[in-house]
XYZ file of C-alpha atoms in Angstrom:
688
model
C -6.779 31.314 -25.844
C -7.789 27.923 -24.421
C -4.262 26.577 -24.985
C -2.769 29.664 -23.305
C -5.070 29.214 -20.290
C -4.033 25.553 -19.974
C -0.339 26.479 -20.154
C -0.791 29.154 -17.495
C -2.557 26.701 -15.184
C 0.202 24.125 -15.644
C 2.828 26.795 -14.917
C 0.949 27.798 -11.774
C 0.865 24.146 -10.724
C 4.622 23.781 -11.256
C 5.387 26.914 -9.225
C 3.065 25.816 -6.421
C 4.694 22.387 -6.295
C 8.152 23.972 -6.080
C 6.964 26.107 -3.166
C 5.727 23.011 -1.366
C 9.092 21.306 -1.935
C 10.866 24.238 -0.303
C 8.469 24.166 2.633
C 8.994 20.433 3.070
C 12.747 20.910 3.435
C 12.243 23.291 6.355
C 9.812 21.260 8.433
C 10.780 18.014 10.164
C 8.472 15.019 10.434
C 10.193 13.955 13.645
C 11.882 10.906 12.163
C 15.688 10.653 12.242
C 15.525 10.039 8.494
C 13.403 12.146 6.154
C 11.336 10.791 3.278
C 11.941 12.502 -0.043
C 8.424 13.668 -0.981
C 6.542 12.410 -4.011
C 6.681 15.918 -5.451
C 10.464 15.586 -5.882
C 10.488 12.355 -7.915
C 9.238 11.858 -11.458
C 8.981 8.216 -12.521
C 10.072 7.501 -16.088
C 7.253 6.545 -18.502
C 7.270 3.091 -20.117
C 8.993 1.477 -17.139
C 7.622 -1.050 -14.672
C 6.300 1.572 -12.244
C 5.814 4.169 -14.955
C 3.305 1.806 -16.570
C 1.456 1.352 -13.286
C 1.191 5.070 -12.644
C 0.069 5.557 -16.237
C -2.623 2.882 -15.780
C -3.777 4.631 -12.613
C -4.014 7.913 -14.477
C -5.684 6.574 -17.601
C -7.936 3.898 -16.117
C -8.118 3.573 -12.325
C -8.659 7.197 -11.344
C -11.212 7.947 -14.096
C -12.970 4.680 -13.187
C -13.047 5.636 -9.509
C -14.430 9.098 -10.243
C -17.075 7.568 -12.503
C -18.025 5.112 -9.751
C -18.379 8.013 -7.322
C -20.951 9.447 -9.705
C -22.614 6.133 -10.507
C -22.901 4.882 -6.903
C -24.387 7.992 -5.274
C -21.143 9.156 -3.611
C -21.418 12.719 -4.881
C -25.169 12.701 -4.403
C -24.625 11.985 -0.684
C -22.777 15.274 -0.316
C -25.413 17.123 -2.331
C -28.232 15.725 -0.195
C -26.369 16.674 2.984
C -25.883 20.193 1.624
C -29.591 20.455 0.824
C -30.518 19.477 4.384
C -28.132 22.110 5.772
C -29.700 24.720 3.522
C -33.276 23.535 4.231
C -33.373 22.127 7.786
C -36.541 20.175 8.515
C -37.498 19.977 4.837
C -40.461 17.790 3.896
C -38.378 15.124 2.172
C -36.724 13.909 5.378
C -39.522 11.406 6.029
C -39.638 10.014 2.480
C -37.841 6.841 1.283
C -35.509 8.968 -0.851
C -33.970 10.400 2.321
C -33.729 7.113 4.211
C -29.946 7.008 4.377
C -29.608 3.273 4.895
C -31.521 2.584 1.662
C -29.068 4.331 -0.667
C -25.787 4.558 1.293
C -24.185 1.146 1.453
C -21.656 1.974 4.144
C -21.115 4.837 6.525
C -17.623 5.287 5.072
C -18.709 5.759 1.449
C -17.478 9.375 1.601
C -13.897 8.107 1.764
C -14.038 6.811 -1.810
C -14.284 10.424 -2.939
C -11.384 11.471 -0.713
C -9.134 8.591 -1.734
C -9.736 9.204 -5.427
C -8.844 12.878 -5.039
C -5.698 11.817 -3.189
C -4.640 9.496 -6.000
C -5.394 12.145 -8.605
C -3.274 14.621 -6.635
C -0.274 12.285 -6.673
C -0.742 11.753 -10.411
C -0.592 15.494 -11.028
C 3.093 15.402 -10.089
C 3.926 13.058 -12.968
C 1.235 14.297 -15.347
C 0.295 17.982 -14.843
C -3.286 18.291 -16.029
C -5.279 21.508 -15.817
C -8.534 19.747 -16.721
C -8.087 17.239 -13.901
C -7.322 20.064 -11.467
C -10.530 21.798 -12.463
C -12.529 18.595 -12.037
C -11.110 18.044 -8.547
C -11.948 21.638 -7.717
C -15.569 21.097 -8.769
C -15.792 17.992 -6.591
C -14.410 19.944 -3.641
C -17.217 22.466 -4.102
C -19.669 19.601 -3.621
C -17.789 18.328 -0.555
C -17.502 21.762 1.058
C -21.232 22.418 0.758
C -21.935 19.362 2.952
C -19.809 20.606 5.862
C -21.773 21.664 8.918
C -21.138 25.152 10.395
C -18.878 23.779 13.164
C -16.767 21.763 10.709
C -18.382 18.333 11.150
C -18.467 16.541 7.780
C -20.125 13.142 7.748
C -22.910 12.757 5.232
C -24.224 9.536 6.800
C -25.670 11.727 9.560
C -26.042 15.166 8.004
C -28.363 13.970 5.220
C -31.034 13.021 7.750
C -30.055 13.773 11.378
C -33.238 12.154 12.742
C -32.748 8.970 10.724
C -29.025 8.610 9.951
C -27.307 5.545 8.572
C -27.980 2.631 10.915
C -24.268 2.353 11.774
C -24.120 5.948 12.927
C -26.028 6.101 16.209
C -28.467 8.769 17.315
C -25.740 11.276 18.250
C -22.282 12.172 17.066
C -19.531 9.759 18.130
C -21.745 7.362 20.132
C -20.986 4.463 17.764
C -17.499 5.525 16.734
C -15.864 2.743 18.736
C -17.783 0.219 16.633
C -19.358 1.154 13.309
C -19.875 4.822 12.554
C -16.461 5.460 10.935
C -16.676 9.195 11.619
C -12.969 9.336 12.465
C -12.071 6.960 9.636
C -13.717 9.437 7.277
C -11.671 12.211 8.881
C -8.447 10.267 8.397
C -8.911 9.727 4.683
C -10.070 13.306 4.234
C -6.949 14.669 5.942
C -4.589 12.398 4.012
C -6.182 13.431 0.732
C -6.183 17.108 1.649
C -2.479 17.045 2.554
C -1.621 15.342 -0.749
C -3.773 17.806 -2.695
C -2.065 20.740 -0.999
C 1.415 19.342 -1.639
C 0.637 18.642 -5.296
C -1.241 21.829 -6.184
C -0.479 24.472 -3.557
C -4.223 25.039 -3.169
C -5.530 25.249 0.408
C -9.119 24.625 -0.632
C -9.286 20.979 0.460
C -6.843 21.522 3.305
C -9.125 24.126 4.871
C -12.109 21.769 4.678
C -10.104 19.008 6.361
C -8.718 21.338 9.029
C -12.231 22.466 9.947
C -13.327 18.851 10.484
C -10.112 18.103 12.389
C -10.730 21.143 14.590
C -14.245 19.877 15.284
C -12.793 16.530 16.378
C -10.186 18.224 18.576
C -12.978 20.147 20.329
C -15.410 17.268 20.727
C -13.302 14.100 21.120
C -11.015 13.760 24.109
C -10.709 13.032 27.798
C -11.934 16.371 29.103
C -15.337 16.902 30.671
C -17.991 17.330 28.013
C -15.963 15.554 25.346
C -16.659 12.147 23.833
C -13.999 9.848 25.266
C -13.829 7.411 22.355
C -11.202 6.020 19.978
C -11.533 5.123 16.280
C -13.375 1.912 15.492
C -11.336 1.827 12.279
C -7.931 3.399 12.655
C -6.296 5.821 10.235
C -7.088 9.188 11.823
C -4.025 8.782 14.050
C -1.467 8.833 11.250
C -3.454 11.394 9.262
C -3.533 13.838 12.192
C 0.210 13.352 12.656
C 0.652 14.219 8.976
C -1.513 17.297 9.415
C 0.626 18.371 12.368
C 3.800 18.038 10.291
C 2.254 20.024 7.446
C 0.787 22.835 9.565
C 2.923 22.830 12.710
C -0.225 23.010 14.870
C 0.400 21.009 18.061
C -3.273 20.267 18.670
C -3.345 17.761 15.820
C -0.442 15.754 17.225
C -2.008 15.881 20.691
C -5.257 14.505 19.287
C -3.441 11.724 17.428
C -1.697 10.695 20.637
C -4.966 10.783 22.595
C -6.608 8.439 20.084
C -3.777 5.973 20.668
C -3.243 6.513 24.388
C -6.870 5.754 25.201
C -7.079 2.552 23.211
C -7.997 -0.207 25.659
C -9.445 2.332 28.082
C -12.825 3.149 26.519
C -16.029 1.159 26.103
C -14.655 -1.228 23.500
C -11.976 -3.740 24.488
C -11.276 -6.666 22.171
C -8.527 -8.185 20.016
C -10.388 -7.593 16.767
C -10.081 -3.815 17.147
C -6.637 -3.877 18.819
C -8.269 -2.430 21.944
C -7.918 -5.312 24.381
C -5.105 -3.441 26.122
C -3.290 -0.086 25.840
C -1.110 0.161 22.738
C 2.139 0.349 24.726
C 1.344 -3.078 26.180
C 0.725 -4.724 22.811
C 3.480 -6.964 21.451
C 1.691 -9.043 18.793
C -0.347 -8.303 15.676
C -3.974 -9.315 16.181
C -7.384 -8.498 14.821
C -8.522 -6.784 11.640
C -5.320 -6.522 9.604
C -6.043 -3.187 7.904
C -7.055 -1.434 11.109
C -4.018 -2.908 12.814
C -1.584 -1.813 10.107
C -2.916 1.732 10.095
C -2.708 1.881 13.880
C 0.858 0.564 13.939
C 1.865 3.186 11.352
C 0.218 5.852 13.516
C 2.115 4.561 16.552
C 5.375 4.931 14.633
C 4.461 8.518 13.711
C 3.661 9.446 17.289
C 6.796 7.679 18.531
C 8.923 9.699 16.102
C 7.235 13.013 16.850
C 7.142 12.663 20.642
C 10.072 10.362 21.381
C 7.811 8.156 23.510
C 9.952 5.135 24.432
C 6.907 3.021 25.259
C 5.593 3.471 21.741
C 8.998 2.643 20.249
C 9.285 -0.564 22.272
C 5.760 -1.670 21.377
C 6.059 -0.992 17.657
C 9.395 -2.833 17.465
C 7.858 -5.891 19.142
C 4.806 -5.840 16.865
C 6.949 -5.547 13.734
C 9.067 -8.506 14.837
C 5.954 -10.574 15.521
C 4.645 -9.876 12.012
C 7.783 -10.643 10.003
C 8.781 -13.670 12.053
C 5.402 -15.389 12.451
C 2.522 -13.773 10.501
C 3.957 -12.635 7.178
C 3.226 -14.322 3.856
C 5.999 -14.919 1.335
C 4.114 -12.479 -0.942
C 4.362 -9.733 1.679
C 0.678 -9.935 2.555
C -0.872 -10.189 6.003
C -4.190 -11.405 7.355
C -4.638 -15.160 7.429
C -8.323 -15.298 8.285
C -11.415 -14.466 6.258
C -13.302 -14.252 9.553
C -12.748 -10.680 10.627
C -10.290 -10.033 7.744
C -7.778 -10.687 10.474
C -4.336 -11.793 11.549
C -4.201 -15.392 12.680
C -2.144 -17.024 15.390
C 1.623 -17.431 15.102
C 2.538 -19.461 11.977
C -1.109 -19.645 10.904
C -0.546 -19.014 7.197
C -3.021 -21.005 5.071
C -2.821 -20.650 1.302
C -6.157 -21.557 -0.292
C -8.173 -19.759 2.399
C -5.734 -16.918 3.076
C -7.273 -13.456 3.122
C -4.389 -11.048 2.573
C -6.584 -8.035 1.891
C -5.069 -5.583 -0.573
C -5.612 -2.738 1.889
C -3.701 -4.705 4.541
C -0.689 -4.972 2.228
C -0.834 -1.213 1.681
C -0.920 -0.698 5.445
C 2.250 -2.818 5.734
C 4.024 -0.527 3.260
C 3.145 2.379 5.542
C 4.466 0.509 8.577
C 7.677 -0.832 7.027
C 8.586 2.548 5.578
C 8.108 4.235 8.933
C 10.222 1.582 10.644
C 13.029 2.413 8.227
C 12.674 6.137 8.929
C 12.980 5.332 12.636
C 15.919 2.919 12.484
C 17.703 3.367 9.141
C 17.974 -0.363 8.489
C 17.475 -1.709 4.965
C 15.661 -4.794 6.277
C 12.506 -2.716 6.598
C 12.754 -1.592 2.963
C 13.360 -5.223 1.981
C 10.000 -6.084 3.533
C 8.387 -3.040 1.956
C 9.703 -4.031 -1.472
C 8.429 -7.611 -1.084
C 4.984 -6.315 -0.185
C 4.974 -3.747 -2.998
C 5.900 -6.147 -5.795
C 3.684 -8.994 -4.662
C 1.046 -8.256 -2.016
C 0.040 -4.793 -3.289
C 0.141 -4.826 -7.088
C -1.477 -8.263 -7.197
C -4.632 -6.466 -6.075
C -5.018 -4.587 -9.369
C -4.893 -5.831 -12.939
C -2.055 -4.502 -15.032
C -4.426 -2.374 -17.079
C -5.712 -0.734 -13.885
C -9.343 -1.725 -14.326
C -10.007 -4.891 -12.299
C -9.341 -5.714 -8.667
C -8.830 -8.275 -5.945
C -10.045 -7.713 -2.417
C -8.210 -10.721 -0.870
C -5.045 -12.183 -2.425
C -4.804 -15.948 -1.788
C -1.680 -18.019 -2.420
C -3.635 -20.886 -3.928
C -6.811 -21.168 -5.981
C -8.769 -24.153 -7.246
C -10.928 -21.943 -9.463
C -13.958 -22.779 -7.335
C -13.378 -21.379 -3.860
C -14.930 -17.900 -3.970
C -12.167 -15.983 -2.225
C -12.865 -12.537 -3.659
C -15.320 -9.961 -2.388
C -18.830 -10.409 -3.789
C -18.180 -14.202 -3.714
C -16.253 -14.358 -6.981
C -13.169 -16.228 -8.177
C -11.678 -13.544 -10.407
C -10.789 -9.863 -10.504
C -13.784 -7.542 -10.454
C -14.331 -4.112 -12.041
C -15.487 -2.703 -8.681
C -16.984 -3.706 -5.335
C -19.927 -2.482 -3.290
C -17.454 -1.996 -0.447
C -14.901 -0.202 -2.589
C -12.121 0.284 -0.039
C -9.530 -1.774 -1.961
C -9.994 -0.272 -5.462
C -10.077 3.275 -4.097
C -7.101 2.540 -1.854
C -5.096 1.323 -4.857
C -6.270 4.418 -6.677
C -4.549 6.592 -4.074
C -1.573 4.364 -3.321
C -0.106 3.423 -6.720
C 0.523 7.053 -7.768
C 2.198 7.720 -4.399
C 4.997 5.225 -5.209
C 7.556 7.959 -6.057
C 7.544 9.053 -2.414
C 9.067 5.758 -1.239
C 12.174 5.731 -3.423
C 14.609 7.993 -1.595
C 15.353 9.379 1.850
C 17.904 11.722 3.428
C 19.619 12.215 6.755
C 22.078 15.074 7.114
C 24.494 14.510 4.215
C 23.370 10.937 3.559
C 21.196 10.129 0.541
C 19.439 6.752 0.721
C 18.558 4.973 -2.519
C 15.858 2.576 -1.339
C 13.946 1.408 -4.404
C 14.999 0.781 -7.958
C 12.901 2.207 -10.775
C 13.459 4.545 -13.668
C 13.083 8.134 -12.449
C 14.566 11.586 -12.139
C 14.646 13.070 -8.639
C 15.572 16.459 -7.211
C 16.690 15.806 -3.659
C 17.725 18.209 -0.927
C 20.974 17.047 0.717
C 22.233 19.399 3.396
C 19.849 22.027 2.023
C 21.350 21.821 -1.480
C 19.883 20.351 -4.656
C 21.095 17.002 -5.964
C 19.486 15.739 -9.165
C 19.746 11.995 -9.794
C 18.614 10.044 -12.825
C 18.017 6.324 -12.361
C 17.710 3.977 -15.326
C 16.892 0.289 -14.997
C 14.678 -2.577 -16.210
C 14.251 -3.727 -12.619
C 12.610 -6.048 -11.572
C 13.292 -7.908 -14.850
C 17.044 -7.597 -14.441
C 19.371 -6.398 -11.722
C 21.267 -3.633 -13.556
C 20.769 -0.129 -12.171
C 22.512 3.053 -13.307
C 22.472 6.243 -11.240
C 23.715 9.407 -12.937
C 24.421 12.652 -11.101
C 22.782 15.301 -13.276
C 23.317 18.194 -10.867
C 25.044 18.532 -7.511
C 25.124 21.622 -5.333
C 25.832 19.590 -2.186
C 29.366 18.648 -3.330
C 30.386 15.893 -0.907
C 27.746 13.517 0.402
C 27.295 9.826 1.099
C 25.177 7.881 -1.356
C 23.743 4.872 0.476
C 22.658 2.098 -1.890
C 20.340 -0.568 -0.537
C 21.659 -4.062 -1.181
C 18.517 -6.218 -0.978
C 18.693 -9.174 1.353
C 17.269 -11.377 -1.419
C 20.507 -10.672 -3.326
C 22.822 -11.729 -0.509
C 21.219 -13.764 2.233
C 17.612 -14.551 3.033
C 14.077 -13.786 1.843
C 12.976 -12.021 5.046
C 14.742 -10.716 8.177
C 13.657 -13.668 10.312
C 13.641 -17.468 10.266
C 10.122 -17.602 8.827
C 11.510 -18.326 5.323
C 14.909 -19.423 4.021
C 16.451 -20.146 0.654
C 16.553 -23.835 -0.156
C 19.413 -23.963 -2.647
C 23.172 -23.501 -2.869
C 23.053 -20.522 -5.226
C 25.572 -17.788 -4.413
C 24.480 -14.631 -6.251
C 26.922 -11.765 -6.623
C 26.572 -8.008 -6.280
C 28.823 -5.603 -8.178
C 29.194 -1.845 -8.023
C 31.321 0.731 -9.806
C 31.668 4.514 -9.981
C 32.673 5.832 -13.408
C 33.874 2.322 -14.219
C 36.031 1.931 -11.109
C 35.067 -1.087 -9.004
C 33.745 -0.397 -5.509
C 34.032 -3.052 -2.804
C 30.549 -4.171 -1.748
C 30.551 -3.963 2.031
C 27.379 -3.052 3.853
C 26.210 -1.560 7.120
C 22.561 -2.068 8.001
C 22.066 -3.309 4.449
C 23.526 -0.243 2.699
C 26.639 0.160 0.576
C 27.919 3.664 1.329
C 29.875 5.685 -1.224
C 31.083 8.946 0.340
C 32.822 11.332 -2.048
C 32.728 14.691 -3.750
C 30.271 14.045 -6.540
C 30.485 15.760 -9.888
C 27.942 16.281 -12.612
C 28.060 13.266 -14.911
C 29.297 10.784 -12.304
C 27.769 7.366 -12.918
C 27.139 4.642 -10.345
C 26.533 1.194 -11.817
C 24.966 -1.442 -9.591
C 24.396 -5.067 -10.552
C 22.477 -7.798 -8.746
C 22.480 -11.349 -10.018
C 18.890 -12.536 -10.383
C 18.955 -16.319 -10.243
C 15.745 -18.207 -9.639
C 15.634 -19.211 -5.971
C 13.600 -21.817 -4.149
C 12.311 -21.008 -0.672
C 11.218 -23.117 2.273
C 9.023 -22.022 5.133
C 9.636 -22.548 8.822
C 8.493 -26.063 9.754
C 5.912 -24.541 12.093
C 3.957 -23.302 9.072
C 1.882 -26.444 8.671
C 0.396 -25.541 5.273
C 3.819 -25.168 3.653
C 5.465 -28.379 4.894
C 6.982 -30.415 2.084
C 6.602 -27.480 -0.309
C 8.781 -24.810 -1.874
C 8.053 -21.376 -3.239
C 9.960 -19.819 -6.126
C 11.175 -16.252 -6.516
C 13.470 -14.217 -8.698
C 14.692 -10.846 -7.542
C 11.865 -9.156 -5.642
C 9.159 -11.160 -7.433
C 7.411 -14.241 -6.077
C 6.247 -16.675 -8.773
C 3.266 -18.988 -9.066
C 2.021 -21.756 -11.323
C -1.287 -21.051 -13.056
C -3.501 -23.552 -14.789
C -3.720 -21.335 -17.872
C -0.038 -22.019 -18.623
C -0.060 -25.694 -17.641
C -3.177 -27.134 -19.196
C -1.590 -30.515 -19.990
C -1.798 -31.573 -16.324
C -3.256 -30.634 -12.941
C -0.836 -28.246 -11.234
C -1.914 -29.582 -7.833
C -0.442 -32.970 -8.819
C 2.906 -31.547 -9.875
C 5.957 -32.515 -7.788
C 8.921 -30.154 -7.854
C 12.302 -31.891 -8.174
C 14.582 -31.961 -5.154
C 17.043 -29.813 -7.057
C 14.925 -27.988 -9.642
C 16.633 -26.556 -12.724
C 15.115 -23.334 -13.964
C 15.344 -21.644 -17.346
C 14.030 -18.150 -17.874
C 12.508 -16.731 -21.030
C 10.870 -13.448 -21.877
C 7.228 -13.894 -22.786
C 3.933 -12.028 -22.889
C 0.760 -13.019 -21.097
C -1.887 -12.267 -23.689
C -4.892 -14.229 -22.493
C -6.499 -10.892 -21.643
C -6.363 -8.289 -24.388
C -5.379 -5.612 -21.869
C -2.410 -7.558 -20.598
C 0.443 -7.125 -23.050
C 3.366 -6.701 -20.676
C 6.492 -8.856 -20.812
C 7.142 -11.207 -17.904
C 9.788 -13.729 -17.033
C 8.453 -17.246 -17.252
C 10.165 -20.049 -15.378
C 10.066 -23.668 -16.446
C 11.220 -26.693 -14.505
C 11.266 -30.416 -15.137
C 9.305 -32.311 -12.517
C 6.739 -35.047 -12.177
C 2.975 -35.295 -12.226
C 1.053 -37.997 -10.463
C -2.282 -39.383 -11.635
C -4.446 -42.148 -10.180
C -6.088 -44.641 -12.560
C -9.441 -46.392 -12.089
C -7.790 -49.215 -10.154
C -6.257 -46.729 -7.720
C -2.726 -47.125 -9.046
C -0.453 -44.105 -9.154
C 1.192 -43.225 -12.433
C 4.189 -40.901 -12.536
C 5.034 -38.918 -15.646
C 7.677 -36.310 -16.424
C 6.268 -32.829 -16.886
C 7.416 -29.300 -17.462
C 5.946 -26.490 -15.321
C 5.672 -22.849 -16.353
C 5.551 -20.196 -13.650
C 4.695 -16.503 -13.846
C 4.998 -13.573 -11.420
C 2.373 -13.889 -8.718
C 0.963 -10.415 -9.355
C 0.138 -11.435 -12.953
C -2.124 -14.386 -12.189
C -5.879 -14.362 -12.911
C -5.555 -12.040 -15.896
C -7.005 -14.822 -18.039
C -10.037 -15.605 -15.941
C -10.576 -17.887 -12.954
C -8.670 -21.107 -12.631
C -6.099 -22.991 -10.613
C -3.031 -21.304 -9.117
C -0.353 -22.351 -6.659
C 2.517 -20.491 -4.984
C 3.777 -23.219 -2.657
C 4.571 -26.212 -4.880
C 4.804 -29.735 -3.376
C 8.191 -31.415 -3.263
C 6.949 -34.602 -1.611
C 3.968 -36.903 -2.140
C 2.887 -36.276 1.450
C 2.348 -32.606 0.619
C -0.045 -33.301 -2.260
C -3.574 -32.255 -1.433
C -2.742 -31.159 2.111
C -5.216 -28.302 1.811
């Protein structure tokens, strides 16, 4: 009987998901190009991304749920519910109910929402009736803490007379600065939309809509409303998503208000991107996560409203990032102070911040820029950030995390949150682990896109996808070992659309330059090739906006074979990047590499000089310093020189061989030295 019940629940889940897919094909998100939803793509197990989604399912999500229990997250909702049921109860003046003593941050509720979101994405790849039931039980706890008018913010509801010290004495009065009431709303809405898409259940969606309706009533420019904007952005893009899902105009109107009034309320500074109205902003400044979320929200509103001012501003901001404030690893945020963007070309390595959440926000932005403009350069940036700036934030086993992601480490400088030099199992401010928890399982939703009868293949990973092209089903199977090699096979398993154009992204790293700007350039004379065939017949590789287009009547069993050479490339930075002068970085395919002390114990990696024309040899190897890390990586070795100084101050030069590993894989063997930008001249040694 128990097995039958489980099978029935899984069948119900599958039917609900199919219904959501059909709904998604009928409702536009406003963009010229439409994202193929995560519910339509199933990533193949035992592949690069299949392993990461599996780790999220087996380790990260259970860990996050356990931390919600261990760190009082659920208890916050229960205490808020008790106060609603027993207003004025005697405990309100006891230490137990002093919110600031047990709630670390006013946004702690979002860890619950983000974990549910990640679990919802996972349900697409791994249907799990037990997990669905657990989520449902958590939602019962969340729903009980919602006030009668829809307001849901435990930092105040627990003890209205003595709320969390960031919250202010009334609703919204500190939203511009610290309360995070709208930040909580944003993560709640995002999670609720994902839960609805994955399960078909409206339980969480109704909770989120009630809070959103409360915000629509109380926050705005009308008399009697609180004329404020989010201190920490994300509500803007979440409300736009809610509008697309429900079709209710009020949510889009509210999202646009929250952007339109930035720079017009009580808070006006660069840190919060509120020094001027958003349509007048042309550069990325301030807190990098808040900025990235806001820019993504601007793109959503631009797409949904056609506002030319928004389009112009977001184009300028994107160009500023990728041409002057973008790390080779795809991260952003040069400064620890304020977790913020720096000035143009301010890209330090040892002290770089590069918060994991900021990298995730860049994925949101770059993907939206592609949906607006249809140019592969935005996916190139997204891919760089995915493979380097995002997954570096989580250990391969899914159980340890980085908050910042520096490009150099001496093993002493405490770059990580909680003043540590290595990955941690959790943080008091858990925004990065819980953000990874929700983001990694959402990867399938970034692989494909459609426009009319055009099917865009944007990312390369083993998967099977059911895609609507012209309202008809096309089923594609993709097989590949990418990013370890550049061979990709796409097989048409089903095609009801008959003729359509398959648009294959040809990455810029395979043909021209690392990024779509002069910030970085290849520093070698390597000329990699790209090959493509259909059923064995060679196809000329010519591109438009970075895509090779194959337009034909497709038949079941047709096979597209795509090959990218993956030579090891050396990269130089623009001379204006002071910290990278006289240095080169190394990459292969979409992966940036680094040298780690654990692999080069015979010398100090900071004293290693790369040859002028380095020769690289690649080998398959396993990093096994940590028992949980058993994946195969490509190691790169090069003959260079090390310099040592004797007691008399004389320099001694010796030949040495350097081993390099993918940047995301560093620090799996404990703290130690690491370097991305390797010196090529003596003058660059020790310039940190």
